PDB file of C-alpha atoms in Angstrom:
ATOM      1  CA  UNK A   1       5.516 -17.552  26.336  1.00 51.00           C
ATOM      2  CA  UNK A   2       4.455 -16.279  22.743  1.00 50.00           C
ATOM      3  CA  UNK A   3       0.607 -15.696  23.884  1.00 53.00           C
ATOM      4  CA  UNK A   4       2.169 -13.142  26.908  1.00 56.00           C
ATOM      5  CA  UNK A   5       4.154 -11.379  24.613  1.00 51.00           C
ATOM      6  CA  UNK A   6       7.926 -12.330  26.290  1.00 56.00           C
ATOM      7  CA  UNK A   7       9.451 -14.070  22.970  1.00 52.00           C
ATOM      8  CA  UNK A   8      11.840 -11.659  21.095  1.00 56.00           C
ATOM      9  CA  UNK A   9      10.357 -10.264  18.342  1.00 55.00           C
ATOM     10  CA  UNK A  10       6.719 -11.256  19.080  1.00 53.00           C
ATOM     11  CA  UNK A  11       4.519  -8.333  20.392  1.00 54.00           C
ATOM     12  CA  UNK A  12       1.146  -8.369  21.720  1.00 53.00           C
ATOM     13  CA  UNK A  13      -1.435  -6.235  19.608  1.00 53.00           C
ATOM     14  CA  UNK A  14      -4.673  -5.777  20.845  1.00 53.00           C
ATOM     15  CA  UNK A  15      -4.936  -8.964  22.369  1.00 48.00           C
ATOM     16  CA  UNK A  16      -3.474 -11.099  19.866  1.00 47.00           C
ATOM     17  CA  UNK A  17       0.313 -11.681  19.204  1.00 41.00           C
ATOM     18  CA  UNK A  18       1.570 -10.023  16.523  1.00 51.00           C
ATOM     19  CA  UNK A  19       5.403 -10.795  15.224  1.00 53.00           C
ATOM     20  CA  UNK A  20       7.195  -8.016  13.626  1.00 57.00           C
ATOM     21  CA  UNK A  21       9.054  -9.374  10.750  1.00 61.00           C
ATOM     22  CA  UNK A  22      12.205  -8.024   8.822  1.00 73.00           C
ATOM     23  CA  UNK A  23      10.570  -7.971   5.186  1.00 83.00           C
ATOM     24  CA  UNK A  24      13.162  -7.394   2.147  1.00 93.00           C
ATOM     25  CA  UNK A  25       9.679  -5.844   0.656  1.00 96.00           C
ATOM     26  CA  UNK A  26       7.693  -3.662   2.793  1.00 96.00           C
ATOM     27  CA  UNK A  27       6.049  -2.005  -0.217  1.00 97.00           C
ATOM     28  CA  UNK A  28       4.412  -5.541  -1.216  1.00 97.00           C
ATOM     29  CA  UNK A  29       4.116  -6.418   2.674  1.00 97.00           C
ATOM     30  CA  UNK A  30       1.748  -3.110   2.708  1.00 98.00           C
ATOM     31  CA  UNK A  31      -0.168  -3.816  -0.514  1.00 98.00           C
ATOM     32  CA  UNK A  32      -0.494  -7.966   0.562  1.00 97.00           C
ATOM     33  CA  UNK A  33      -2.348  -6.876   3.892  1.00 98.00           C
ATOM     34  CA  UNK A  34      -4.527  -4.546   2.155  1.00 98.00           C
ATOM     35  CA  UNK A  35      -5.402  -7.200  -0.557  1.00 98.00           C
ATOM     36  CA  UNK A  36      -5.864  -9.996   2.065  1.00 97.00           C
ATOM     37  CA  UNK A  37      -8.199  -7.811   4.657  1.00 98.00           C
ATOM     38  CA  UNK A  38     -10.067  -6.505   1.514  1.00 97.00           C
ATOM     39  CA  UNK A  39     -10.879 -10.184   0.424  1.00 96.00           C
ATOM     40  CA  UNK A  40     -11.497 -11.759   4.081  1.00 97.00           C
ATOM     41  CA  UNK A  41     -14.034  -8.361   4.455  1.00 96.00           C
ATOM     42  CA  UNK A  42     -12.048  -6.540   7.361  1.00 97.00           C
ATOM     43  CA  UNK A  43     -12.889  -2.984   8.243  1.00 97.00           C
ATOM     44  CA  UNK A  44      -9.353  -2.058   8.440  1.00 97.00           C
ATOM     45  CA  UNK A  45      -5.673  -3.545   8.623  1.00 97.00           C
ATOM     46  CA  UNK A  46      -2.560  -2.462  10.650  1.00 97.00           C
ATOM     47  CA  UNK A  47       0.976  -3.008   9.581  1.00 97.00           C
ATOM     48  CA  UNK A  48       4.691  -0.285   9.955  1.00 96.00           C
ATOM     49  CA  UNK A  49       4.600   3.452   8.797  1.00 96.00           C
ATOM     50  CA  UNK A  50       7.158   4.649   6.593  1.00 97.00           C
ATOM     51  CA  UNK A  51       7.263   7.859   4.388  1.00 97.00           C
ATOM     52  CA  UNK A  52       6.857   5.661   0.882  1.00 98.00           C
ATOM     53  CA  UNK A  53       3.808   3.831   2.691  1.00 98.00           C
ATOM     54  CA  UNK A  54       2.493   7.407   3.699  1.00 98.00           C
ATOM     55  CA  UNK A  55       2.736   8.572  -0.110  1.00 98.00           C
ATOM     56  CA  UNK A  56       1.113   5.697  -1.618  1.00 98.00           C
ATOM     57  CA  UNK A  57      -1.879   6.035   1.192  1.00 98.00           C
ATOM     58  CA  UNK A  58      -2.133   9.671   0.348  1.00 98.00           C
ATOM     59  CA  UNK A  59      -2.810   8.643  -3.157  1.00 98.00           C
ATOM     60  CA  UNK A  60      -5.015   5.296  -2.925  1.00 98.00           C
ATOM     61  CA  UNK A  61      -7.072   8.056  -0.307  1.00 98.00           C
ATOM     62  CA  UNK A  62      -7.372  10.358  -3.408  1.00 98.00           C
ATOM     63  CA  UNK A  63      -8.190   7.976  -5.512  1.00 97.00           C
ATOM     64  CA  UNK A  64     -10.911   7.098  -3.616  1.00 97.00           C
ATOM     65  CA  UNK A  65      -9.721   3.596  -3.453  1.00 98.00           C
ATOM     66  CA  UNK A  66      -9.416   3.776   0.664  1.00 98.00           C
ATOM     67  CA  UNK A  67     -11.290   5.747   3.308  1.00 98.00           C
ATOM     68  CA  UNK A  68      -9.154   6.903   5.526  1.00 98.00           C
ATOM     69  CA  UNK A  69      -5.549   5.919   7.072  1.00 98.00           C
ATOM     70  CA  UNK A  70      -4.328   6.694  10.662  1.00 98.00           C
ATOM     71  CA  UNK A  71      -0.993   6.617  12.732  1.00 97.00           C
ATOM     72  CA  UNK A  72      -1.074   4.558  15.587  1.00 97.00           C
ATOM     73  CA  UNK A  73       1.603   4.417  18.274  1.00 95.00           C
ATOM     74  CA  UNK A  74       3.264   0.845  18.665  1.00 88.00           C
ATOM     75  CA  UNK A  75       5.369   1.223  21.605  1.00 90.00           C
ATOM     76  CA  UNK A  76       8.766   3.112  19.964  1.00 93.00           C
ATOM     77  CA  UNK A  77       6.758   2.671  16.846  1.00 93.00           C
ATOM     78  CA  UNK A  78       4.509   3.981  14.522  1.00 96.00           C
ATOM     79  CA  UNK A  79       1.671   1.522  12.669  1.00 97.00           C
ATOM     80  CA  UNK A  80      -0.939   2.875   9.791  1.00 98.00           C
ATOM     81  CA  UNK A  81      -4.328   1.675  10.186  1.00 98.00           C
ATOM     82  CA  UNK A  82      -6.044   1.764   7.155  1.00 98.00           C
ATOM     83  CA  UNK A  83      -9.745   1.864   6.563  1.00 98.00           C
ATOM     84  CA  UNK A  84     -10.980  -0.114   3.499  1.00 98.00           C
ATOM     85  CA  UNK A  85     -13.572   0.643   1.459  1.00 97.00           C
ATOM     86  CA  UNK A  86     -16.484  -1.371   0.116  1.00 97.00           C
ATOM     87  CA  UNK A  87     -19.099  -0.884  -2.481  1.00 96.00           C
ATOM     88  CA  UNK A  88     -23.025  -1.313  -0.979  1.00 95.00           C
ATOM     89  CA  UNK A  89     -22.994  -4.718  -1.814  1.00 95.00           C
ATOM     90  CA  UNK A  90     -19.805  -5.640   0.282  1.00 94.00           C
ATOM     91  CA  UNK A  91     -17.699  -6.157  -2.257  1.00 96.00           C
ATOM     92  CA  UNK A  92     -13.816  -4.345  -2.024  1.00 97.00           C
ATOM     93  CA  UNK A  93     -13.013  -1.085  -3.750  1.00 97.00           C
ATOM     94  CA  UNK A  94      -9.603  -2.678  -4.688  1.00 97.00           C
ATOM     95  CA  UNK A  95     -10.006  -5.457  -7.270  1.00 96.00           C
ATOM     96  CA  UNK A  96      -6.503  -5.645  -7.386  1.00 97.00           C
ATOM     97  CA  UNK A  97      -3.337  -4.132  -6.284  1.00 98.00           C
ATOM     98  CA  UNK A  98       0.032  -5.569  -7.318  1.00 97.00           C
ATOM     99  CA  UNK A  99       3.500  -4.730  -7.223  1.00 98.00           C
ATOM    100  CA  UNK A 100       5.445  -4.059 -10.061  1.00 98.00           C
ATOM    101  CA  UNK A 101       8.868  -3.056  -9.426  1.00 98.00           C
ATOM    102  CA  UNK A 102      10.307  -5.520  -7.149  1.00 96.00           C
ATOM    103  CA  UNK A 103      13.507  -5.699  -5.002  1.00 96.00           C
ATOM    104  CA  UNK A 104      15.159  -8.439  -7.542  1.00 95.00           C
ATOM    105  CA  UNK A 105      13.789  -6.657 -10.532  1.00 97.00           C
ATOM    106  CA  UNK A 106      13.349  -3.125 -10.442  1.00 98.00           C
ATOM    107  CA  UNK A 107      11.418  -1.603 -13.565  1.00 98.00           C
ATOM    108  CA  UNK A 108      11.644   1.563 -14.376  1.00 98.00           C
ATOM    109  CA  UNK A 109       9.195   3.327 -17.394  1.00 98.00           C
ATOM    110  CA  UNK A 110       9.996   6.888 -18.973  1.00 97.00           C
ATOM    111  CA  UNK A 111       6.716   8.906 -18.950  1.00 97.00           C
ATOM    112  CA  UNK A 112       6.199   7.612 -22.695  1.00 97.00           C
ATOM    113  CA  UNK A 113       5.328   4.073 -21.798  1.00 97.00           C
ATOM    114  CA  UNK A 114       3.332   5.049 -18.955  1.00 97.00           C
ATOM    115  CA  UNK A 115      -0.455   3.191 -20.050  1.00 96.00           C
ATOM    116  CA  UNK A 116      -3.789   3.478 -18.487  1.00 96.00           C
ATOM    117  CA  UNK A 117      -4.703   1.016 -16.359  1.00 97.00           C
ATOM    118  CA  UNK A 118      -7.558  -0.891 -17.156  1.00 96.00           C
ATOM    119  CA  UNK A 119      -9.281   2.136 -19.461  1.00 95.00           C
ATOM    120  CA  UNK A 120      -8.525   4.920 -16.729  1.00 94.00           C
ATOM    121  CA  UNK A 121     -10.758   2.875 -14.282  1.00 96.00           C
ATOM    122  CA  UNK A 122      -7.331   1.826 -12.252  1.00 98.00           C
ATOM    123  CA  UNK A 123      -4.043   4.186 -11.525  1.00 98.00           C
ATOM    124  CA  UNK A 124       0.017   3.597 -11.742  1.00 98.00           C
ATOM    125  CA  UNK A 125       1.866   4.335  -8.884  1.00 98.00           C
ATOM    126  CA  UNK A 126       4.952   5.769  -9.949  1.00 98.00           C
ATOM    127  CA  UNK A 127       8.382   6.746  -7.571  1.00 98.00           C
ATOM    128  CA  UNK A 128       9.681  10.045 -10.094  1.00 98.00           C
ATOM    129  CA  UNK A 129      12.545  12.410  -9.227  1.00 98.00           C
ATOM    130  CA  UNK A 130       9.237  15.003  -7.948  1.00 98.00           C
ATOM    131  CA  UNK A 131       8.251  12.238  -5.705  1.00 98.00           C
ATOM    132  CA  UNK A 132       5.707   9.680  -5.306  1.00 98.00           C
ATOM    133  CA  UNK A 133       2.718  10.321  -7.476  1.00 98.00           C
ATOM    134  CA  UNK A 134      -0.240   8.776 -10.223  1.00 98.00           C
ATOM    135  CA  UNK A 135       1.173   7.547 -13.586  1.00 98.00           C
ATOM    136  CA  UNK A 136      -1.244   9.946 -14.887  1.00 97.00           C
ATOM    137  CA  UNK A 137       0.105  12.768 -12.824  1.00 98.00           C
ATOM    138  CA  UNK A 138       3.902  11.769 -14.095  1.00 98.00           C
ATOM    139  CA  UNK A 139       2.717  11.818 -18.217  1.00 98.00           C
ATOM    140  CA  UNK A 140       1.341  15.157 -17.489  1.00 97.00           C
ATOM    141  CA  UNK A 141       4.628  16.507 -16.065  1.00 98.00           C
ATOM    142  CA  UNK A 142       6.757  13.896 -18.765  1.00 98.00           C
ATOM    143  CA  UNK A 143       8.828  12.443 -16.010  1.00 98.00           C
ATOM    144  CA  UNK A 144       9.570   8.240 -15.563  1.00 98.00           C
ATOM    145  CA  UNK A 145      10.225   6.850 -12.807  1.00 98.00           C
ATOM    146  CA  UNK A 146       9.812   3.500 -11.116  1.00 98.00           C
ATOM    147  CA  UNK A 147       6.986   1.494 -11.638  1.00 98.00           C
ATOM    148  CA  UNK A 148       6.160   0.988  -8.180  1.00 98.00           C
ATOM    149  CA  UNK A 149       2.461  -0.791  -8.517  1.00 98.00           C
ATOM    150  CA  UNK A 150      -0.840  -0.980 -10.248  1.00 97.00           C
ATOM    151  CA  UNK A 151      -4.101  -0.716  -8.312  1.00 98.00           C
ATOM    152  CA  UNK A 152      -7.801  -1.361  -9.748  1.00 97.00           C
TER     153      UNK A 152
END
């Protein structure tokens, strides 16, 4: 029954079955799928949109750390399909992307503490009161915020 796609909560996607789980995290669901495609070499990886995913996208795309992201209808929902990027020798743009702030322990940083991340190579990602931006981008305008993730 799972492989035709008649189990609650288990959808066919593209010709494999796909279950749509609650997550307590989607933040860190959204950065584990783009660390695990970048490191098994995938082109791209799918998972729920949300307007906190779409922010962090925007930035990793402006950052040059992805090449491009795209809605795709899901039935009722939307997904994001994201586009990874490698260097010319195959090897991931993203070295590593980890959450910071986590459900069970939020951290939050006033725009003093905000550091550069590994010598201005990497970026912040930091939820402010002006919205989602770069911890570089919150120094300049001295607001904190929480410390949503680092990505290098």
């Amino acid at each position: 029954l799972a492989g035709t796609g008649q189990l609650p909560g288990v959808k066919r996607h593209h010709g494999k079955t796909e279950q749509h789980m609650n997550s307590s995290d989607p933040i860190a669901d959204m950065l584990t799928r783009i660390r695990n495609a970048g490191r098994a070499g995938h082109e791209k990886c799918i998972f729920a949109s949300s307007k906190i995913k779409k922010s962090i996208l925007d930035i990793l795309k402006d950052e040059g750390f992805i090449k491009n992201y795209q809605v795709v209808k899901n039935g009722n929902f939307s997904d994001y399909e994201v586009q990874l990027k490698y260097s010319a020798l195959r090897v991931p743009v993203i070295n590593k992307i980890e959450r910071i702030s986590k459900p069970g322990r939020r951290i939050y940083i006033d725009h003093e503490s905000i550091k550069p991340v590994r010598s201005n190579l990497g970026i912040s990602i930091v939820s402010t009161s002006k919205g989602i931006m770069t911890g570089k981008q919150a120094k300049k305008l001295n607001i904190g915020g929480e410390y949503l993730c680092l990505v290098y």
